[in-house]
PDB file of C-alpha atoms and ligand atoms in Angstrom:
ATOM      1  CA  MET A   1     167.723 121.259  92.905  1.00 95.00           C
ATOM      2  CA  ILE A   2     165.844 118.425  94.639  1.00 98.00           C
ATOM      3  CA  ILE A   3     164.468 119.290  98.068  1.00 98.00           C
ATOM      4  CA  ALA A   4     163.282 116.421 100.287  1.00 98.00           C
ATOM      5  CA  ILE A   5     160.986 117.274 103.186  1.00 98.00           C
ATOM      6  CA  ASP A   6     160.054 114.416 105.510  1.00 98.00           C
ATOM      7  CA  GLY A   7     158.367 114.159 108.863  1.00 97.00           C
ATOM      8  CA  PRO A   8     155.444 112.752 110.840  1.00 96.00           C
ATOM      9  CA  ALA A   9     151.744 113.550 110.467  1.00 93.00           C
ATOM     10  CA  ALA A  10     150.801 117.229 110.911  1.00 93.00           C
ATOM     11  CA  SER A  11     154.393 118.302 111.531  1.00 95.00           C
ATOM     12  CA  GLY A  12     153.954 121.094 108.978  1.00 94.00           C
ATOM     13  CA  LYS A  13     155.971 119.405 106.236  1.00 96.00           C
ATOM     14  CA  GLY A  14     153.264 119.757 103.584  1.00 96.00           C
ATOM     15  CA  THR A  15     152.751 123.466 104.215  1.00 96.00           C
ATOM     16  CA  ILE A  16     156.489 124.099 104.284  1.00 98.00           C
ATOM     17  CA  ALA A  17     156.975 122.069 101.092  1.00 98.00           C
ATOM     18  CA  LYS A  18     154.347 124.101  99.234  1.00 98.00           C
ATOM     19  CA  LEU A  19     155.771 127.433 100.387  1.00 98.00           C
ATOM     20  CA  VAL A  20     159.339 126.451  99.535  1.00 98.00           C
ATOM     21  CA  ALA A  21     158.253 125.202  96.099  1.00 98.00           C
ATOM     22  CA  GLY A  22     156.334 128.429  95.488  1.00 98.00           C
ATOM     23  CA  HIS A  23     159.334 130.487  96.498  1.00 97.00           C
ATOM     24  CA  PHE A  24     161.637 128.709  94.041  1.00 96.00           C
ATOM     25  CA  GLN A  25     158.857 128.216  91.490  1.00 97.00           C
ATOM     26  CA  VAL A  26     159.387 124.485  91.189  1.00 98.00           C
ATOM     27  CA  PRO A  27     156.750 121.724  91.252  1.00 98.00           C
ATOM     28  CA  VAL A  28     155.858 120.034  94.535  1.00 98.00           C
ATOM     29  CA  LEU A  29     154.611 116.479  95.170  1.00 98.00           C
ATOM     30  CA  ASP A  30     152.795 115.516  98.368  1.00 98.00           C
ATOM     31  CA  THR A  31     153.736 111.837  98.265  1.00 98.00           C
ATOM     32  CA  GLY A  32     151.301 110.993 101.081  1.00 97.00           C
ATOM     33  CA  LEU A  33     148.527 111.525  98.549  1.00 98.00           C
ATOM     34  CA  LEU A  34     149.822 108.561  96.542  1.00 98.00           C
ATOM     35  CA  TYR A  35     149.398 106.240  99.534  1.00 98.00           C
ATOM     36  CA  ARG A  36     146.049 107.813 100.391  1.00 98.00           C
ATOM     37  CA  ALA A  37     144.869 107.184  96.819  1.00 98.00           C
ATOM     38  CA  VAL A  38     146.070 103.573  96.889  1.00 98.00           C
ATOM     39  CA  ALA A  39     144.035 103.040 100.080  1.00 98.00           C
ATOM     40  CA  ARG A  40     140.993 104.582  98.369  1.00 98.00           C
ATOM     41  CA  ASP A  41     141.400 102.399  95.285  1.00 98.00           C
ATOM     42  CA  THR A  42     141.988  99.230  97.329  1.00 98.00           C
ATOM     43  CA  ALA A  43     138.793  99.858  99.292  1.00 97.00           C
ATOM     44  CA  ALA A  44     136.957 100.539  96.026  1.00 97.00           C
ATOM     45  CA  ARG A  45     137.900  97.018  94.924  1.00 97.00           C
ATOM     46  CA  GLY A  46     136.053  95.737  97.971  1.00 97.00           C
ATOM     47  CA  ARG A  47     139.157  94.366  99.649  1.00 96.00           C
ATOM     48  CA  PRO A  48     140.673  95.005 103.093  1.00 97.00           C
ATOM     49  CA  LEU A  49     143.544  97.493 103.055  1.00 98.00           C
ATOM     50  CA  ASP A  50     146.095  94.919 104.159  1.00 97.00           C
ATOM     51  CA  ASP A  51     145.361  92.707 101.141  1.00 98.00           C
ATOM     52  CA  ALA A  52     148.838  93.029  99.627  1.00 98.00           C
ATOM     53  CA  ALA A  53     148.034  91.747  96.129  1.00 98.00           C
ATOM     54  CA  THR A  54     145.055  94.079  95.676  1.00 98.00           C
ATOM     55  CA  ALA A  55     146.830  97.118  97.127  1.00 98.00           C
ATOM     56  CA  GLU A  56     149.882  96.475  94.959  1.00 98.00           C
ATOM     57  CA  ALA A  57     147.707  96.122  91.843  1.00 98.00           C
ATOM     58  CA  ALA A  58     145.969  99.417  92.733  1.00 98.00           C
ATOM     59  CA  ALA A  59     149.370 101.110  93.175  1.00 98.00           C
ATOM     60  CA  ARG A  60     150.587  99.853  89.792  1.00 98.00           C
ATOM     61  CA  VAL A  61     147.686 101.428  87.911  1.00 98.00           C
ATOM     62  CA  LEU A  62     147.297 104.531  90.091  1.00 98.00           C
ATOM     63  CA  ASP A  63     146.124 107.504  88.047  1.00 97.00           C
ATOM     64  CA  PRO A  64     147.998 110.624  89.265  1.00 95.00           C
ATOM     65  CA  GLY A  65     145.149 112.647  87.772  1.00 96.00           C
ATOM     66  CA  THR A  66     142.952 111.537  90.698  1.00 97.00           C
ATOM     67  CA  LEU A  67     145.182 112.955  93.440  1.00 97.00           C
ATOM     68  CA  ASP A  68     143.230 116.175  93.812  1.00 95.00           C
ATOM     69  CA  ASP A  69     140.213 114.249  95.139  1.00 95.00           C
ATOM     70  CA  PRO A  70     139.209 116.198  98.319  1.00 93.00           C
ATOM     71  CA  ALA A  71     138.221 112.935 100.055  1.00 93.00           C
ATOM     72  CA  LEU A  72     141.921 112.043 100.185  1.00 96.00           C
ATOM     73  CA  ARG A  73     142.504 114.814 102.749  1.00 91.00           C
ATOM     74  CA  GLY A  74     140.249 113.256 105.378  1.00 87.00           C
ATOM     75  CA  ALA A  75     141.323 111.463 108.563  1.00 84.00           C
ATOM     76  CA  LYS A  76     140.167 108.058 107.340  1.00 89.00           C
ATOM     77  CA  ALA A  77     142.280 108.345 104.192  1.00 93.00           C
ATOM     78  CA  GLY A  78     145.366 109.104 106.287  1.00 91.00           C
ATOM     79  CA  GLU A  79     144.821 106.041 108.458  1.00 91.00           C
ATOM     80  CA  GLY A  80     144.247 103.892 105.390  1.00 95.00           C
ATOM     81  CA  ALA A  81     147.368 105.271 103.756  1.00 96.00           C
ATOM     82  CA  SER A  82     149.557 104.150 106.626  1.00 93.00           C
ATOM     83  CA  ILE A  83     148.158 100.613 106.310  1.00 95.00           C
ATOM     84  CA  VAL A  84     148.850 100.207 102.574  1.00 97.00           C
ATOM     85  CA  ALA A  85     152.186 102.026 103.025  1.00 96.00           C
ATOM     86  CA  ARG A  86     153.526  99.031 104.980  1.00 96.00           C
ATOM     87  CA  ILE A  87     153.220  96.778 101.942  1.00 97.00           C
ATOM     88  CA  PRO A  88     156.587  96.572 100.135  1.00 97.00           C
ATOM     89  CA  GLY A  89     154.955  95.934  96.722  1.00 98.00           C
ATOM     90  CA  VAL A  90     152.949  99.154  97.087  1.00 98.00           C
ATOM     91  CA  ARG A  91     156.052 101.174  97.939  1.00 97.00           C
ATOM     92  CA  ALA A  92     157.973  99.632  95.026  1.00 98.00           C
ATOM     93  CA  ALA A  93     155.153 100.375  92.584  1.00 98.00           C
ATOM     94  CA  LEU A  94     155.114 104.064  93.589  1.00 98.00           C
ATOM     95  CA  LEU A  95     158.875 104.564  93.564  1.00 98.00           C
ATOM     96  CA  GLU A  96     159.494 105.310  89.891  1.00 96.00           C
ATOM     97  CA  PHE A  97     156.695 107.879  89.671  1.00 97.00           C
ATOM     98  CA  GLN A  98     158.215 109.768  92.612  1.00 98.00           C
ATOM     99  CA  ARG A  99     161.745 109.585  91.215  1.00 98.00           C
ATOM    100  CA  ALA A 100     160.636 110.771  87.788  1.00 97.00           C
ATOM    101  CA  PHE A 101     158.876 113.698  89.445  1.00 98.00           C
ATOM    102  CA  ALA A 102     162.068 114.570  91.327  1.00 98.00           C
ATOM    103  CA  ARG A 103     164.171 114.453  88.151  1.00 97.00           C
ATOM    104  CA  GLN A 104     162.316 117.307  86.409  1.00 96.00           C
ATOM    105  CA  PRO A 105     164.772 119.688  84.758  1.00 95.00           C
ATOM    106  CA  GLY A 106     164.174 122.673  87.057  1.00 93.00           C
ATOM    107  CA  GLY A 107     164.171 120.551  90.216  1.00 96.00           C
ATOM    108  CA  ALA A 108     161.316 119.705  92.557  1.00 98.00           C
ATOM    109  CA  VAL A 109     160.175 119.557  96.161  1.00 98.00           C
ATOM    110  CA  LEU A 110     158.802 116.257  97.500  1.00 98.00           C
ATOM    111  CA  ASP A 111     157.328 115.723 100.947  1.00 98.00           C
ATOM    112  CA  GLY A 112     156.686 112.431 102.695  1.00 97.00           C
ATOM    113  CA  ARG A 113     158.290 109.981 105.101  1.00 96.00           C
ATOM    114  CA  ASP A 114     161.114 108.387 103.087  1.00 97.00           C
ATOM    115  CA  ILE A 115     162.082 110.987 100.491  1.00 98.00           C
ATOM    116  CA  GLY A 116     165.527 111.704 101.931  1.00 98.00           C
ATOM    117  CA  THR A 117     166.220 108.066 102.793  1.00 97.00           C
ATOM    118  CA  VAL A 118     164.776 105.977  99.925  1.00 97.00           C
ATOM    119  CA  VAL A 119     163.153 107.976  97.123  1.00 98.00           C
ATOM    120  CA  CYS A 120     165.859 110.632  96.693  1.00 98.00           C
ATOM    121  CA  PRO A 121     168.876 109.686  98.802  1.00 98.00           C
ATOM    122  CA  ASP A 122     170.920 112.123  96.671  1.00 97.00           C
ATOM    123  CA  ALA A 123     168.589 115.097  97.223  1.00 98.00           C
ATOM    124  CA  ASP A 124     170.436 118.419  97.406  1.00 97.00           C
ATOM    125  CA  VAL A 125     168.591 119.461 100.557  1.00 98.00           C
ATOM    126  CA  LYS A 126     166.921 117.248 103.178  1.00 98.00           C
ATOM    127  CA  ILE A 127     164.784 118.613 105.957  1.00 98.00           C
ATOM    128  CA  PHE A 128     163.111 116.479 108.621  1.00 98.00           C
ATOM    129  CA  VAL A 129     160.230 118.424 110.140  1.00 98.00           C
ATOM    130  CA  THR A 130     159.065 117.458 113.640  1.00 97.00           C
ATOM    131  CA  ALA A 131     156.817 118.762 116.407  1.00 97.00           C
ATOM    132  CA  SER A 132     155.509 117.242 119.638  1.00 97.00           C
ATOM    133  CA  ALA A 133     152.600 114.810 119.255  1.00 97.00           C
ATOM    134  CA  GLU A 134     150.353 117.177 121.257  1.00 97.00           C
ATOM    135  CA  VAL A 135     151.092 120.150 119.016  1.00 97.00           C
ATOM    136  CA  ARG A 136     150.571 118.050 115.890  1.00 97.00           C
ATOM    137  CA  ALA A 137     147.285 116.673 117.225  1.00 97.00           C
ATOM    138  CA  ARG A 138     146.080 120.204 117.971  1.00 97.00           C
ATOM    139  CA  ARG A 139     146.897 121.315 114.406  1.00 94.00           C
ATOM    140  CA  ARG A 140     145.273 118.291 112.826  1.00 93.00           C
ATOM    141  CA  PHE A 141     142.222 118.635 115.095  1.00 95.00           C
ATOM    142  CA  LEU A 142     141.697 122.251 113.964  1.00 95.00           C
ATOM    143  CA  GLU A 143     142.303 121.309 110.328  1.00 91.00           C
ATOM    144  CA  LEU A 144     139.751 118.466 110.386  1.00 90.00           C
ATOM    145  CA  GLN A 145     137.253 120.579 112.301  1.00 93.00           C
ATOM    146  CA  GLY A 146     137.677 123.284 109.653  1.00 92.00           C
ATOM    147  CA  ARG A 147     136.828 120.700 107.002  1.00 88.00           C
ATOM    148  CA  GLY A 148     133.625 119.927 108.861  1.00 91.00           C
ATOM    149  CA  GLU A 149     134.739 116.514 110.197  1.00 89.00           C
ATOM    150  CA  GLU A 150     133.328 115.511 113.594  1.00 91.00           C
ATOM    151  CA  VAL A 151     136.413 114.723 115.664  1.00 91.00           C
ATOM    152  CA  SER A 152     137.685 115.047 119.212  1.00 95.00           C
ATOM    153  CA  TYR A 153     141.191 116.160 120.169  1.00 97.00           C
ATOM    154  CA  GLU A 154     141.764 112.950 122.176  1.00 97.00           C
ATOM    155  CA  VAL A 155     140.921 110.725 119.217  1.00 95.00           C
ATOM    156  CA  VAL A 156     143.140 112.768 116.895  1.00 95.00           C
ATOM    157  CA  LEU A 157     146.034 112.529 119.386  1.00 96.00           C
ATOM    158  CA  LYS A 158     145.628 108.768 119.628  1.00 96.00           C
ATOM    159  CA  ASP A 159     145.498 108.466 115.818  1.00 93.00           C
ATOM    160  CA  ILE A 160     148.682 110.521 115.501  1.00 94.00           C
ATOM    161  CA  ARG A 161     150.493 108.348 118.058  1.00 95.00           C
ATOM    162  CA  ASP A 162     149.289 105.136 116.398  1.00 93.00           C
ATOM    163  CA  ARG A 163     150.354 106.382 112.985  1.00 90.00           C
ATOM    164  CA  ASP A 164     153.801 107.488 114.272  1.00 93.00           C
ATOM    165  CA  GLU A 165     154.254 104.003 115.682  1.00 93.00           C
ATOM    166  CA  ARG A 166     153.118 102.273 112.473  1.00 90.00           C
ATOM    167  CA  ASP A 167     155.194 104.528 110.212  1.00 90.00           C
ATOM    168  CA  SER A 168     158.395 104.314 112.220  1.00 92.00           C
ATOM    169  CA  SER A 169     158.253 100.598 113.029  1.00 93.00           C
ATOM    170  CA  ARG A 170     157.521  99.196 109.563  1.00 90.00           C
ATOM    171  CA  ALA A 171     160.256  97.098 108.017  1.00 90.00           C
ATOM    172  CA  ASP A 172     160.253  98.726 104.580  1.00 91.00           C
ATOM    173  CA  ALA A 173     161.286 102.402 104.371  1.00 89.00           C
ATOM    174  CA  PRO A 174     160.386 103.334 107.960  1.00 91.00           C
ATOM    175  CA  MET A 175     159.962 106.990 108.778  1.00 90.00           C
ATOM    176  CA  LYS A 176     163.289 108.299 110.000  1.00 92.00           C
ATOM    177  CA  ALA A 177     165.491 111.298 109.416  1.00 96.00           C
ATOM    178  CA  ALA A 178     168.270 110.731 106.878  1.00 96.00           C
ATOM    179  CA  ALA A 179     171.730 111.026 108.433  1.00 96.00           C
ATOM    180  CA  ASP A 180     172.322 114.189 106.412  1.00 96.00           C
ATOM    181  CA  ALA A 181     168.921 115.786 107.048  1.00 98.00           C
ATOM    182  CA  VAL A 182     168.548 119.035 108.954  1.00 97.00           C
ATOM    183  CA  LEU A 183     166.013 118.713 111.796  1.00 97.00           C
ATOM    184  CA  LEU A 184     163.408 121.438 112.010  1.00 98.00           C
ATOM    185  CA  ASP A 185     161.211 121.395 115.139  1.00 97.00           C
ATOM    186  CA  THR A 186     158.082 123.451 114.478  1.00 96.00           C
ATOM    187  CA  SER A 187     156.466 122.920 117.924  1.00 96.00           C
ATOM    188  CA  GLU A 188     156.913 126.581 118.766  1.00 96.00           C
ATOM    189  CA  LEU A 189     156.906 128.042 115.276  1.00 96.00           C
ATOM    190  CA  GLY A 190     154.092 129.585 113.268  1.00 94.00           C
ATOM    191  CA  ILE A 191     153.831 128.930 109.538  1.00 95.00           C
ATOM    192  CA  GLU A 192     155.837 131.990 108.502  1.00 96.00           C
ATOM    193  CA  GLU A 193     158.630 131.214 110.992  1.00 97.00           C
ATOM    194  CA  ALA A 194     158.791 127.570 109.941  1.00 97.00           C
ATOM    195  CA  PHE A 195     158.908 128.577 106.270  1.00 98.00           C
ATOM    196  CA  ALA A 196     161.680 131.116 106.964  1.00 98.00           C
ATOM    197  CA  ALA A 197     163.681 128.480 108.859  1.00 98.00           C
ATOM    198  CA  ALA A 198     163.308 126.006 105.983  1.00 98.00           C
ATOM    199  CA  LEU A 199     164.349 128.639 103.474  1.00 98.00           C
ATOM    200  CA  ARG A 200     167.493 129.340 105.484  1.00 97.00           C
ATOM    201  CA  VAL A 201     168.370 125.639 105.363  1.00 97.00           C
ATOM    202  CA  VAL A 202     167.878 125.546 101.579  1.00 97.00           C
ATOM    203  CA  GLU A 203     169.883 128.692 101.016  1.00 95.00           C
ATOM    204  CA  GLU A 204     172.734 127.507 103.239  1.00 94.00           C
ATOM    205  CA  ARG A 205     172.880 124.179 101.401  1.00 88.00           C
ATOM    206  CA  ALA A 206     172.674 125.872  98.002  1.00 82.00           C
ATOM    207  CA  ALA A 207     175.578 128.136  98.955  1.00 83.00           C
ATOM    208  CA  GLY A 208     177.548 124.954  99.704  1.00 76.00           C
TER     209      GLY A 208
HETATM  210  O1  LIG B 301     149.512 114.736 106.194  1.00 86.82           O
HETATM  211  P1  LIG B 301     149.909 113.539 106.972  1.00 86.82           P
HETATM  212  O2  LIG B 301     151.329 113.615 107.403  1.00 86.82           O
HETATM  213  O3  LIG B 301     148.950 113.165 108.038  1.00 86.82           O
HETATM  214  O4  LIG B 301     149.791 112.310 106.011  1.00 86.82           O
HETATM  215  P2  LIG B 301     150.492 111.995 104.630  1.00 86.82           P
HETATM  216  O5  LIG B 301     151.783 112.706 104.498  1.00 86.82           O
HETATM  217  O6  LIG B 301     149.462 112.211 103.574  1.00 86.82           O
HETATM  218  O7  LIG B 301     150.810 110.443 104.773  1.00 86.82           O
HETATM  219  C1  LIG B 301     149.799 109.492 105.033  1.00 86.82           C
HETATM  220  C2  LIG B 301     150.488 108.155 105.308  1.00 86.82           C
HETATM  221  O8  LIG B 301     151.104 107.699 104.091  1.00 86.82           O
HETATM  222  C3  LIG B 301     151.597 108.181 106.332  1.00 86.82           C
HETATM  223  O9  LIG B 301     151.139 107.963 107.645  1.00 86.82           O
HETATM  224  C4  LIG B 301     152.537 107.068 105.851  1.00 86.82           C
HETATM  225  O10 LIG B 301     152.169 105.827 106.367  1.00 86.82           O
HETATM  226  C5  LIG B 301     152.329 107.040 104.362  1.00 86.82           C
HETATM  227  N1  LIG B 301     153.441 107.659 103.614  1.00 86.82           N
HETATM  228  C6  LIG B 301     154.579 106.929 103.394  1.00 86.82           C
HETATM  229  O11 LIG B 301     154.677 105.800 103.874  1.00 86.82           O
HETATM  230  N2  LIG B 301     155.608 107.424 102.656  1.00 86.82           N
HETATM  231  C7  LIG B 301     155.523 108.656 102.154  1.00 86.82           C
HETATM  232  N3  LIG B 301     156.546 109.112 101.415  1.00 86.82           N
HETATM  233  C8  LIG B 301     154.391 109.450 102.381  1.00 86.82           C
HETATM  234  C9  LIG B 301     153.346 108.933 103.133  1.00 86.82           C
END
């Protein structure tokens, strides 16, 4: 079974994806890390992040073994990711890796922005996780503070709004819910409640 979990920054999609994958004991891929790593590798080549040729070259030779780099979880990496993610050649270069991951024999969970629409349009279950920008900014603010980053809530909220705008307005694979996705608003839900709601969606879909 392929489970696609999409949604905007700090909506809870990554946490839900990990819990759902753990529950069904299938592998999970946080596809945002791929874009974060491409931004890291583009910068390491000394080029601006919107240099399409360099970013595409970095995406083509991306080493999935480097995705557990803790630096990728930072705020700067997320911003950088959304810049390289607008480049069609970068998205194309990362597509086959994501599809191969999804095709594993026991199934898989993938989270991102375009899993249900572009990467796995035939996924068995599609969930689009949302929450208000204020709630998402609060979560991200606490998360970054917990990692020891010096941030203010106002800056995090602005970053979230900017990123929403960039991700949903880009021409190639914009962030949007697939027509057959189930919407899950986590604004008022804790982690356990959001996980339970996602599990219900999966179980309903699996039952046909
Ligand atoms: O955790 P958060 O939602 O903040 O970020 P992420 O999921 O790691 O994604 C970082 C950025 O990568 C997003 O803002 C998107 O621009 C891009 N991305 C994408 O374009 N397609 C995906 N499937 C996943 C991420």
